[in-house]
Coordinates of C-alpha atoms and ligand atoms in Angstrom, one line a residue:
M284 CA 0.0 0.0 0.0
F285 CA 1.3 3.4 -1.0
G286 CA 0.3 6.7 0.6
F287 CA 1.1 10.1 -1.0
G288 CA 1.8 13.5 0.5
D289 CA 2.1 14.9 4.0
A290 CA -1.2 13.4 5.2
A291 CA 0.0 9.9 4.5
A292 CA 3.4 10.3 6.1
A293 CA 4.5 7.5 8.5
I294 CA 1.1 6.1 9.0
H295 CA 2.6 2.9 10.2
A296 CA 5.8 0.9 10.1
D297 CA 4.4 -2.2 8.4
P298 CA 6.8 -3.2 5.6
R299 CA 3.9 -3.5 3.3
Y300 CA 3.3 0.3 3.6
L301 CA 5.3 2.9 1.8
H302 CA 5.0 6.7 2.1
V303 CA 5.8 8.7 -1.1
A304 CA 6.5 12.3 -0.3
L305 CA 4.9 13.8 -3.5
Q306 CA 1.9 16.0 -2.6
A307 CA -1.4 15.0 -4.1
H308 CA -3.8 17.4 -5.8
G309 CA -7.3 16.8 -4.5
D310 CA -8.2 13.3 -3.2
A311 CA -5.2 11.1 -2.4
P312 CA -6.6 7.6 -2.1
F313 CA -4.1 5.0 -1.0
E314 CA -2.7 2.9 -3.9
C315 CA -3.4 -0.7 -2.9
W316 CA -2.1 -3.8 -4.7
F317 CA -4.0 -7.0 -3.9
V318 CA -3.2 -10.7 -4.5
A319 CA -5.5 -13.6 -3.9
G320 CA -3.2 -15.6 -1.6
D321 CA -1.4 -15.0 1.7
V322 CA 1.3 -12.3 1.8
Q323 CA 4.5 -12.6 3.8
C324 CA 6.5 -9.5 4.6
G325 CA 9.5 -8.4 6.5
R326 CA 12.7 -6.2 6.4
D327 CA 16.1 -7.6 5.4
A328 CA 19.3 -5.8 4.5
G329 CA 17.4 -2.5 4.7
I330 CA 14.8 -3.6 2.2
A331 CA 11.2 -3.7 3.1
W332 CA 9.5 -6.5 1.2
S333 CA 6.2 -8.3 0.8
A334 CA 5.6 -11.4 -1.3
D335 CA 3.0 -14.1 -2.1
G336 CA 5.1 -16.8 -3.9
L337 CA 4.7 -15.3 -7.4
L338 CA 5.3 -11.6 -6.8
Q339 CA 7.4 -9.5 -4.5
F340 CA 7.3 -5.8 -3.7
G341 CA 10.6 -4.3 -2.4
A342 CA 11.6 -0.8 -1.3
L343 CA 14.8 0.8 -0.2
E344 CA 15.7 4.4 0.6
I345 CA 19.1 6.1 0.5
D346 CA 20.1 9.4 1.9
E347 CA 21.8 10.7 -1.2
Q348 CA 23.8 13.5 0.4
G349 CA 23.8 15.6 -2.8
D350 CA 25.3 12.9 -5.0
I351 CA 22.5 11.2 -6.9
E352 CA 24.9 9.3 -9.1
S353 CA 26.6 7.5 -6.2
A354 CA 23.2 7.0 -4.5
A355 CA 21.7 5.4 -7.6
A356 CA 24.8 3.2 -8.1
A357 CA 24.6 2.0 -4.5
A358 CA 20.8 1.5 -4.6
Y359 CA 20.9 -0.5 -7.9
A360 CA 23.8 -2.6 -6.7
R361 CA 21.8 -3.6 -3.7
L362 CA 18.7 -4.2 -5.8
Q363 CA 20.7 -6.4 -8.2
A364 CA 22.2 -8.5 -5.3
W365 CA 18.7 -8.8 -3.8
L366 CA 17.1 -10.0 -7.0
A367 CA 19.9 -12.4 -7.7
R368 CA 19.7 -14.2 -4.4
G369 CA 15.9 -14.3 -4.0
D370 CA 13.0 -16.2 -5.4
Y371 CA 11.8 -13.3 -7.5
P372 CA 14.6 -12.5 -9.9
H373 CA 12.7 -10.6 -12.6
P374 CA 11.9 -6.9 -11.9
L375 CA 8.7 -6.1 -13.8
R376 CA 8.3 -2.5 -12.7
I377 CA 10.6 0.0 -10.9
W378 CA 9.8 3.4 -9.5
N379 CA 12.6 6.0 -8.7
Y380 CA 11.8 9.2 -6.7
M381 CA 14.5 11.7 -6.1
D382 CA 15.0 15.4 -5.3
A383 CA 15.3 18.1 -7.9
I384 CA 15.5 15.8 -10.9
T385 CA 16.3 18.5 -13.5
E386 CA 18.7 20.6 -11.5
G387 CA 22.2 21.0 -13.0
E388 CA 23.3 21.9 -16.4
G389 CA 24.1 19.7 -19.4
D390 CA 25.6 16.3 -18.4
D391 CA 25.6 17.4 -14.8
E392 CA 21.8 17.5 -14.7
R393 CA 20.7 15.2 -11.9
Y394 CA 18.6 12.9 -14.0
R395 CA 21.5 12.3 -16.3
R396 CA 23.8 11.6 -13.3
F397 CA 21.1 9.2 -12.0
C398 CA 21.1 7.3 -15.3
V399 CA 24.9 7.0 -15.1
G400 CA 24.7 5.7 -11.5
R401 CA 21.8 3.3 -12.3
A402 CA 23.8 1.7 -15.1
R403 CA 26.9 1.5 -13.0
G404 CA 25.0 -0.1 -10.1
I405 CA 23.4 -2.7 -12.4
G406 CA 26.9 -3.5 -13.6
R407 CA 26.1 -4.9 -17.0
E408 CA 24.1 -4.0 -20.1
L409 CA 20.6 -5.3 -19.9
A410 CA 19.2 -7.0 -23.0
P411 CA 16.0 -5.4 -24.3
G412 CA 14.1 -8.5 -23.2
E413 CA 15.2 -7.9 -19.6
L414 CA 14.3 -4.2 -19.3
P415 CA 11.7 -3.4 -16.6
A416 CA 9.0 -0.8 -17.0
A417 CA 9.9 2.2 -14.9
T418 CA 9.2 5.7 -13.6
A419 CA 11.7 8.4 -12.6
I420 CA 10.2 11.5 -10.9
G421 CA 11.6 14.4 -8.9
H422 CA 10.4 15.8 -5.5
P423 CA 9.7 19.5 -5.8
R424 CA 10.7 19.7 -2.1
R425 CA 14.1 18.7 -1.0
S426 CA 14.2 15.6 1.3
S427 CA 17.6 14.1 0.4
R428 CA 15.7 10.8 0.0
F429 CA 16.4 8.7 -3.0
Q430 CA 13.5 6.2 -2.9
L431 CA 13.6 3.1 -5.0
Y432 CA 10.8 0.5 -5.1
W433 CA 10.0 -2.3 -7.4
L434 CA 7.6 -5.2 -8.2
A435 CA 9.5 -8.3 -9.1
A436 CA 8.3 -11.7 -10.1
R437 CA 9.2 -15.4 -10.1
D438 CA 8.5 -15.5 -13.8
A439 CA 9.8 -13.0 -16.4
G440 CA 7.3 -10.8 -18.2
I441 CA 7.3 -9.4 -21.7
P442 CA 8.7 -5.8 -22.0
L443 CA 6.9 -3.8 -24.6
E444 CA 8.0 -0.8 -26.6
N445 CA 5.9 2.0 -28.2
P446 CA 5.9 2.4 -32.0
R447 CA 5.5 6.2 -31.5
Q448 CA 8.6 6.4 -29.3
T449 CA 12.3 5.6 -29.7
Q450 CA 13.3 2.9 -27.4
A451 CA 14.7 4.8 -24.4
W452 CA 17.9 2.7 -24.3
R453 CA 18.5 4.1 -27.9
Y454 CA 18.1 7.8 -27.0
P455 CA 20.8 9.7 -28.8
R456 CA 23.8 11.3 -27.0
Q457 CA 22.1 14.7 -26.7
Y458 CA 20.0 13.5 -23.7
G459 CA 23.0 12.4 -21.7
P460 CA 26.1 10.1 -21.6
Q461 CA 24.0 7.1 -20.5
A462 CA 20.7 6.2 -22.2
P463 CA 18.0 5.2 -19.7
G464 CA 17.4 1.5 -19.4
F465 CA 13.7 0.9 -19.2
A466 CA 10.9 -0.5 -21.4
R467 CA 7.7 1.4 -22.1
A468 CA 5.5 -1.2 -20.5
M469 CA 5.5 -4.7 -19.0
L470 CA 3.1 -7.5 -19.7
P471 CA 3.4 -9.9 -16.8
A472 CA 3.5 -13.6 -17.5
D473 CA 0.4 -14.0 -15.3
A474 CA -2.5 -13.1 -17.6
G475 CA -4.5 -12.2 -14.5
M476 CA -2.2 -9.2 -13.9
P477 CA -2.7 -5.8 -15.5
L478 CA -0.4 -4.2 -18.1
L479 CA 2.2 -2.1 -16.2
L480 CA 2.7 1.3 -17.9
S481 CA 6.0 3.1 -17.5
G482 CA 6.1 6.8 -16.9
T483 CA 4.9 8.3 -20.3
A484 CA 5.2 11.9 -21.4
A485 CA 4.9 13.9 -24.6
V486 CA 7.9 12.3 -26.2
V487 CA 7.5 11.3 -29.8
G488 CA 10.5 9.6 -31.4
H489 CA 13.0 10.9 -28.9
A490 CA 11.9 14.6 -28.9
S491 CA 9.7 16.4 -26.4
Q492 CA 6.7 17.9 -28.0
H493 CA 4.5 21.0 -27.3
G494 CA 6.9 22.6 -24.8
D495 CA 4.6 25.6 -24.5
S496 CA 1.4 23.8 -23.6
P497 CA 0.6 21.4 -20.8
A498 CA -2.8 20.7 -22.5
A499 CA -1.2 19.7 -25.8
Q500 CA 1.4 17.6 -23.9
L501 CA -1.3 15.8 -22.0
D502 CA -3.1 15.0 -25.3
E503 CA 0.2 13.7 -26.8
T504 CA 0.8 11.6 -23.6
L505 CA -2.6 10.1 -23.9
A506 CA -1.9 9.3 -27.6
N507 CA 1.3 7.6 -26.5
L508 CA -0.6 5.6 -23.9
D509 CA -3.3 4.6 -26.5
S510 CA -0.5 3.4 -28.8
L511 CA 1.0 1.4 -25.9
V512 CA -2.3 -0.2 -25.0
A513 CA -2.9 -1.1 -28.7
T514 CA 0.6 -2.7 -28.8
A515 CA -0.2 -4.7 -25.7
R516 CA -3.6 -5.8 -27.0
A517 CA -1.9 -7.4 -30.0
R518 CA -0.4 -9.8 -27.5
R519 CA -3.3 -9.9 -25.0
P520 CA -6.6 -9.1 -26.7
A521 CA -8.5 -9.4 -23.4
L522 CA -7.1 -6.0 -22.3
A523 CA -9.7 -3.2 -22.7
T524 CA -9.2 -0.9 -25.7
H525 CA -9.4 2.2 -23.5
F526 CA -8.8 3.2 -19.9
G527 CA -11.7 2.3 -17.7
A528 CA -12.7 1.4 -14.1
D529 CA -10.0 -1.4 -14.1
S530 CA -7.2 1.0 -15.0
R531 CA -5.2 3.0 -12.4
L532 CA -3.4 6.1 -13.3
K533 CA -0.9 8.3 -11.6
V534 CA -0.4 11.7 -13.1
Y535 CA 2.7 13.8 -12.3
V536 CA 2.6 17.5 -12.9
R537 CA 5.7 19.6 -12.8
D538 CA 4.3 23.0 -11.8
A539 CA 2.0 23.4 -8.9
A540 CA 0.2 26.2 -10.8
A541 CA -0.7 23.8 -13.6
L542 CA -2.3 21.1 -11.2
P543 CA -5.9 22.4 -11.4
Q544 CA -5.7 22.8 -15.2
V545 CA -4.3 19.3 -15.7
A546 CA -6.9 17.8 -13.3
A547 CA -9.7 19.5 -15.2
L548 CA -8.3 18.4 -18.6
L549 CA -8.2 14.8 -17.3
E550 CA -11.8 15.0 -16.3
A551 CA -12.6 16.1 -19.9
R552 CA -10.4 13.5 -21.6
L553 CA -11.0 10.4 -19.4
P554 CA -14.2 8.6 -18.3
A555 CA -15.1 9.5 -14.7
A556 CA -14.7 5.9 -13.8
V557 CA -10.9 5.9 -14.3
P558 CA -9.3 6.0 -10.9
R559 CA -6.4 8.5 -10.8
I560 CA -4.1 10.3 -8.4
V561 CA -2.7 13.6 -9.5
L562 CA 0.6 14.4 -7.9
H563 CA 3.0 17.4 -7.9
G564 CA 6.1 15.8 -9.2
Q565 CA 8.9 16.8 -11.6
V566 CA 9.3 15.0 -15.0
C567 CA 12.9 14.3 -16.0
R568 CA 13.2 16.8 -18.8
R569 CA 12.5 20.5 -18.0
E570 CA 10.2 21.1 -20.9
L571 CA 7.9 18.2 -20.0
A572 CA 5.0 19.4 -17.9
V573 CA 3.2 16.1 -17.3
E574 CA 3.8 12.4 -17.1
I575 CA 1.4 9.5 -16.6
D576 CA 2.1 5.9 -15.4
G577 CA -0.2 3.2 -14.1
T578 CA -1.8 -0.1 -14.7
H579 CA -4.4 -1.2 -17.2
A580 CA -6.6 -4.3 -17.4
Ligands
LIG688 C1 10.8 9.5 -21.3 O1 9.9 9.1 -22.0 C2 10.3 10.1 -20.0 O2 14.7 6.9 -16.5 O3 13.5 5.2 -15.6 C3 10.0 7.8 -18.1 C4 10.0 6.6 -17.5 C5 11.2 8.5 -18.2 C6 11.2 6.1 -16.9 C7 13.6 6.3 -16.3 C8 12.3 8.0 -17.6 C9 12.3 6.8 -16.9 O4 12.0 9.5 -21.5 C10 11.2 9.9 -18.8

Protein backbone atom coordinates (compact mmCIF):
# COMPACT_ATOMS: atom_id res chain seq x y z
CA MET A 1 0.00 0.00 0.00
CA PHE A 2 1.28 3.43 -0.99
CA GLY A 3 0.31 6.73 0.59
CA PHE A 4 1.10 10.08 -1.02
CA GLY A 5 1.79 13.47 0.50
CA ASP A 6 2.07 14.87 4.00
CA ALA A 7 -1.25 13.44 5.16
CA ALA A 8 0.00 9.91 4.54
CA ALA A 9 3.41 10.30 6.15
CA ALA A 10 4.52 7.50 8.46
CA ILE A 11 1.07 6.10 9.01
CA HIS A 12 2.58 2.88 10.21
CA ALA A 13 5.79 0.92 10.12
CA ASP A 14 4.37 -2.16 8.40
CA PRO A 15 6.82 -3.19 5.64
CA ARG A 16 3.85 -3.46 3.26
CA TYR A 17 3.26 0.30 3.56
CA LEU A 18 5.34 2.93 1.79
CA HIS A 19 5.03 6.68 2.08
CA VAL A 20 5.84 8.69 -1.05
CA ALA A 21 6.51 12.35 -0.29
CA LEU A 22 4.92 13.77 -3.46
CA GLN A 23 1.93 15.96 -2.64
CA ALA A 24 -1.42 15.01 -4.14
CA HIS A 25 -3.82 17.43 -5.77
CA GLY A 26 -7.31 16.83 -4.46
CA ASP A 27 -8.16 13.35 -3.25
CA ALA A 28 -5.20 11.13 -2.45
CA PRO A 29 -6.58 7.63 -2.07
CA PHE A 30 -4.12 4.96 -1.01
CA GLU A 31 -2.71 2.91 -3.87
CA CYS A 32 -3.35 -0.71 -2.93
CA TRP A 33 -2.09 -3.81 -4.70
CA PHE A 34 -3.98 -7.01 -3.93
CA VAL A 35 -3.24 -10.67 -4.48
CA ALA A 36 -5.51 -13.63 -3.88
CA GLY A 37 -3.24 -15.59 -1.56
CA ASP A 38 -1.42 -15.02 1.68
CA VAL A 39 1.26 -12.31 1.84
CA GLN A 40 4.48 -12.63 3.82
CA CYS A 41 6.45 -9.52 4.64
CA GLY A 42 9.54 -8.35 6.46
CA ARG A 43 12.67 -6.24 6.40
CA ASP A 44 16.09 -7.58 5.43
CA ALA A 45 19.27 -5.76 4.48
CA GLY A 46 17.41 -2.46 4.69
CA ILE A 47 14.82 -3.62 2.16
CA ALA A 48 11.15 -3.70 3.09
CA TRP A 49 9.48 -6.53 1.21
CA SER A 50 6.17 -8.34 0.81
CA ALA A 51 5.56 -11.44 -1.28
CA ASP A 52 2.98 -14.10 -2.13
CA GLY A 53 5.08 -16.79 -3.86
CA LEU A 54 4.73 -15.28 -7.36
CA LEU A 55 5.31 -11.57 -6.81
CA GLN A 56 7.42 -9.51 -4.47
CA PHE A 57 7.33 -5.79 -3.74
CA GLY A 58 10.55 -4.31 -2.39
CA ALA A 59 11.57 -0.84 -1.29
CA LEU A 60 14.76 0.82 -0.19
CA GLU A 61 15.73 4.37 0.56
CA ILE A 62 19.11 6.09 0.52
CA ASP A 63 20.13 9.44 1.95
CA GLU A 64 21.77 10.73 -1.20
CA GLN A 65 23.77 13.52 0.43
CA GLY A 66 23.81 15.57 -2.75
CA ASP A 67 25.32 12.87 -4.95
CA ILE A 68 22.53 11.23 -6.90
CA GLU A 69 24.91 9.29 -9.15
CA SER A 70 26.56 7.48 -6.21
CA ALA A 71 23.20 7.00 -4.49
CA ALA A 72 21.71 5.42 -7.62
CA ALA A 73 24.77 3.21 -8.10
CA ALA A 74 24.60 2.00 -4.50
CA ALA A 75 20.82 1.48 -4.60
CA TYR A 76 20.87 -0.46 -7.86
CA ALA A 77 23.82 -2.61 -6.75
CA ARG A 78 21.78 -3.55 -3.66
CA LEU A 79 18.72 -4.22 -5.82
CA GLN A 80 20.71 -6.44 -8.21
CA ALA A 81 22.15 -8.46 -5.33
CA TRP A 82 18.71 -8.78 -3.75
CA LEU A 83 17.09 -9.99 -6.98
CA ALA A 84 19.92 -12.43 -7.71
CA ARG A 85 19.69 -14.22 -4.37
CA GLY A 86 15.92 -14.31 -3.96
CA ASP A 87 13.00 -16.22 -5.42
CA TYR A 88 11.77 -13.26 -7.50
CA PRO A 89 14.62 -12.53 -9.93
CA HIS A 90 12.66 -10.58 -12.57
CA PRO A 91 11.93 -6.90 -11.91
CA LEU A 92 8.70 -6.09 -13.76
CA ARG A 93 8.28 -2.50 -12.66
CA ILE A 94 10.60 -0.02 -10.92
CA TRP A 95 9.84 3.43 -9.45
CA ASN A 96 12.55 6.03 -8.71
CA TYR A 97 11.78 9.19 -6.73
CA MET A 98 14.54 11.73 -6.07
CA ASP A 99 15.04 15.41 -5.29
CA ALA A 100 15.26 18.14 -7.94
CA ILE A 101 15.51 15.81 -10.93
CA THR A 102 16.30 18.49 -13.51
CA GLU A 103 18.71 20.57 -11.46
CA GLY A 104 22.18 21.05 -12.95
CA GLU A 105 23.32 21.90 -16.45
CA GLY A 106 24.10 19.67 -19.41
CA ASP A 107 25.56 16.31 -18.43
CA ASP A 108 25.61 17.42 -14.78
CA GLU A 109 21.83 17.47 -14.69
CA ARG A 110 20.73 15.21 -11.85
CA TYR A 111 18.58 12.92 -14.01
CA ARG A 112 21.54 12.32 -16.31
CA ARG A 113 23.78 11.55 -13.31
CA PHE A 114 21.07 9.23 -12.02
CA CYS A 115 21.09 7.34 -15.34
CA VAL A 116 24.88 6.96 -15.12
CA GLY A 117 24.68 5.70 -11.53
CA ARG A 118 21.81 3.32 -12.29
CA ALA A 119 23.76 1.70 -15.14
CA ARG A 120 26.89 1.47 -12.98
CA GLY A 121 24.99 -0.14 -10.12
CA ILE A 122 23.39 -2.73 -12.43
CA GLY A 123 26.91 -3.45 -13.64
CA ARG A 124 26.13 -4.94 -17.02
CA GLU A 125 24.14 -3.98 -20.07
CA LEU A 126 20.61 -5.35 -19.87
CA ALA A 127 19.23 -7.02 -22.99
CA PRO A 128 16.03 -5.41 -24.34
CA GLY A 129 14.12 -8.49 -23.18
CA GLU A 130 15.25 -7.89 -19.57
CA LEU A 131 14.31 -4.21 -19.26
CA PRO A 132 11.73 -3.38 -16.60
CA ALA A 133 8.98 -0.83 -16.97
CA ALA A 134 9.92 2.25 -14.90
CA THR A 135 9.18 5.72 -13.60
CA ALA A 136 11.70 8.41 -12.57
CA ILE A 137 10.24 11.53 -10.91
CA GLY A 138 11.59 14.45 -8.89
CA HIS A 139 10.40 15.77 -5.54
CA PRO A 140 9.69 19.49 -5.77
CA ARG A 141 10.65 19.74 -2.08
CA ARG A 142 14.08 18.68 -0.96
CA SER A 143 14.19 15.62 1.25
CA SER A 144 17.58 14.11 0.39
CA ARG A 145 15.71 10.80 0.04
CA PHE A 146 16.36 8.69 -2.99
CA GLN A 147 13.52 6.21 -2.92
CA LEU A 148 13.60 3.07 -5.04
CA TYR A 149 10.82 0.53 -5.07
CA TRP A 150 9.98 -2.33 -7.37
CA LEU A 151 7.62 -5.15 -8.21
CA ALA A 152 9.54 -8.32 -9.07
CA ALA A 153 8.25 -11.72 -10.15
CA ARG A 154 9.20 -15.37 -10.09
CA ASP A 155 8.46 -15.48 -13.84
CA ALA A 156 9.77 -13.02 -16.42
CA GLY A 157 7.27 -10.79 -18.18
CA ILE A 158 7.30 -9.38 -21.69
CA PRO A 159 8.70 -5.83 -21.95
CA LEU A 160 6.90 -3.76 -24.58
CA GLU A 161 8.00 -0.78 -26.64
CA ASN A 162 5.86 1.96 -28.18
CA PRO A 163 5.92 2.41 -31.98
CA ARG A 164 5.48 6.19 -31.49
CA GLN A 165 8.60 6.44 -29.33
CA THR A 166 12.28 5.64 -29.75
CA GLN A 167 13.32 2.90 -27.36
CA ALA A 168 14.67 4.81 -24.35
CA TRP A 169 17.86 2.74 -24.35
CA ARG A 170 18.49 4.07 -27.88
CA TYR A 171 18.07 7.76 -27.00
CA PRO A 172 20.81 9.74 -28.78
CA ARG A 173 23.78 11.31 -26.96
CA GLN A 174 22.13 14.74 -26.71
CA TYR A 175 20.04 13.47 -23.74
CA GLY A 176 23.05 12.43 -21.71
CA PRO A 177 26.06 10.09 -21.60
CA GLN A 178 23.99 7.08 -20.47
CA ALA A 179 20.69 6.25 -22.19
CA PRO A 180 18.01 5.24 -19.69
CA GLY A 181 17.39 1.51 -19.37
CA PHE A 182 13.66 0.93 -19.24
CA ALA A 183 10.88 -0.51 -21.41
CA ARG A 184 7.69 1.45 -22.14
CA ALA A 185 5.48 -1.18 -20.49
CA MET A 186 5.53 -4.68 -19.03
CA LEU A 187 3.11 -7.47 -19.74
CA PRO A 188 3.40 -9.86 -16.77
CA ALA A 189 3.50 -13.59 -17.48
CA ASP A 190 0.38 -14.03 -15.34
CA ALA A 191 -2.53 -13.08 -17.62
CA GLY A 192 -4.55 -12.18 -14.54
CA MET A 193 -2.25 -9.24 -13.89
CA PRO A 194 -2.67 -5.84 -15.49
CA LEU A 195 -0.41 -4.24 -18.06
CA LEU A 196 2.20 -2.14 -16.21
CA LEU A 197 2.68 1.26 -17.89
CA SER A 198 5.98 3.11 -17.54
CA GLY A 199 6.09 6.84 -16.95
CA THR A 200 4.86 8.25 -20.26
CA ALA A 201 5.19 11.86 -21.40
CA ALA A 202 4.88 13.92 -24.58
CA VAL A 203 7.94 12.34 -26.16
CA VAL A 204 7.52 11.33 -29.83
CA GLY A 205 10.49 9.64 -31.39
CA HIS A 206 13.01 10.92 -28.85
CA ALA A 207 11.91 14.58 -28.89
CA SER A 208 9.73 16.38 -26.36
CA GLN A 209 6.66 17.92 -27.98
CA HIS A 210 4.55 21.03 -27.28
CA GLY A 211 6.92 22.65 -24.79
CA ASP A 212 4.61 25.63 -24.52
CA SER A 213 1.41 23.80 -23.65
CA PRO A 214 0.59 21.40 -20.79
CA ALA A 215 -2.77 20.74 -22.51
CA ALA A 216 -1.16 19.68 -25.80
CA GLN A 217 1.42 17.63 -23.85
CA LEU A 218 -1.35 15.85 -22.01
CA ASP A 219 -3.05 14.95 -25.31
CA GLU A 220 0.25 13.70 -26.75
CA THR A 221 0.84 11.64 -23.61
CA LEU A 222 -2.62 10.09 -23.89
CA ALA A 223 -1.92 9.33 -27.59
CA ASN A 224 1.31 7.60 -26.52
CA LEU A 225 -0.60 5.57 -23.94
CA ASP A 226 -3.29 4.62 -26.51
CA SER A 227 -0.54 3.36 -28.79
CA LEU A 228 1.05 1.39 -25.95
CA VAL A 229 -2.27 -0.21 -25.00
CA ALA A 230 -2.87 -1.11 -28.67
CA THR A 231 0.59 -2.73 -28.79
CA ALA A 232 -0.20 -4.73 -25.65
CA ARG A 233 -3.61 -5.78 -26.99
CA ALA A 234 -1.91 -7.39 -30.00
CA ARG A 235 -0.42 -9.83 -27.47
CA ARG A 236 -3.26 -9.89 -24.96
CA PRO A 237 -6.57 -9.09 -26.67
CA ALA A 238 -8.48 -9.37 -23.39
CA LEU A 239 -7.09 -5.98 -22.32
CA ALA A 240 -9.68 -3.20 -22.70
CA THR A 241 -9.18 -0.87 -25.69
CA HIS A 242 -9.41 2.24 -23.50
CA PHE A 243 -8.82 3.24 -19.91
CA GLY A 244 -11.74 2.31 -17.68
CA ALA A 245 -12.69 1.36 -14.14
CA ASP A 246 -10.01 -1.39 -14.10
CA SER A 247 -7.22 1.02 -15.00
CA ARG A 248 -5.25 2.97 -12.38
CA LEU A 249 -3.39 6.13 -13.35
CA LYS A 250 -0.86 8.33 -11.56
CA VAL A 251 -0.40 11.73 -13.14
CA TYR A 252 2.71 13.78 -12.29
CA VAL A 253 2.56 17.53 -12.91
CA ARG A 254 5.74 19.65 -12.79
CA ASP A 255 4.34 23.05 -11.83
CA ALA A 256 1.98 23.40 -8.89
CA ALA A 257 0.20 26.19 -10.76
CA ALA A 258 -0.74 23.77 -13.55
CA LEU A 259 -2.28 21.13 -11.25
CA PRO A 260 -5.90 22.41 -11.44
CA GLN A 261 -5.71 22.79 -15.22
CA VAL A 262 -4.31 19.29 -15.73
CA ALA A 263 -6.85 17.78 -13.32
CA ALA A 264 -9.68 19.53 -15.22
CA LEU A 265 -8.33 18.40 -18.59
CA LEU A 266 -8.16 14.82 -17.32
CA GLU A 267 -11.80 15.04 -16.34
CA ALA A 268 -12.61 16.10 -19.90
CA ARG A 269 -10.41 13.46 -21.57
CA LEU A 270 -11.01 10.38 -19.38
CA PRO A 271 -14.20 8.63 -18.30
CA ALA A 272 -15.09 9.54 -14.70
CA ALA A 273 -14.71 5.86 -13.79
CA VAL A 274 -10.92 5.85 -14.32
CA PRO A 275 -9.27 6.00 -10.89
CA ARG A 276 -6.40 8.48 -10.83
CA ILE A 277 -4.07 10.26 -8.42
CA VAL A 278 -2.73 13.65 -9.50
CA LEU A 279 0.64 14.43 -7.93
CA HIS A 280 2.97 17.41 -7.88
CA GLY A 281 6.13 15.80 -9.24
CA GLN A 282 8.88 16.79 -11.63
CA VAL A 283 9.29 15.04 -14.96
CA CYS A 284 12.88 14.28 -15.97
CA ARG A 285 13.15 16.82 -18.80
CA ARG A 286 12.54 20.47 -17.98
CA GLU A 287 10.25 21.06 -20.92
CA LEU A 288 7.95 18.20 -19.95
CA ALA A 289 5.02 19.42 -17.86
CA VAL A 290 3.22 16.14 -17.29
CA GLU A 291 3.83 12.39 -17.13
CA ILE A 292 1.44 9.49 -16.57
CA ASP A 293 2.08 5.94 -15.36
CA GLY A 294 -0.19 3.25 -14.06
CA THR A 295 -1.80 -0.09 -14.75
CA HIS A 296 -4.41 -1.23 -17.24
CA ALA A 297 -6.60 -4.31 -17.44
C1 LIG B 1 10.78 9.52 -21.26
O1 LIG B 1 9.90 9.11 -22.02
C2 LIG B 1 10.32 10.15 -19.98
O2 LIG B 1 14.65 6.85 -16.51
O3 LIG B 1 13.49 5.24 -15.63
C3 LIG B 1 10.02 7.80 -18.12
C4 LIG B 1 10.03 6.57 -17.47
C5 LIG B 1 11.18 8.55 -18.16
C6 LIG B 1 11.19 6.07 -16.86
C7 LIG B 1 13.57 6.28 -16.31
C8 LIG B 1 12.34 8.04 -17.56
C9 LIG B 1 12.35 6.82 -16.92
O4 LIG B 1 11.98 9.46 -21.52
C10 LIG B 1 11.21 9.88 -18.82
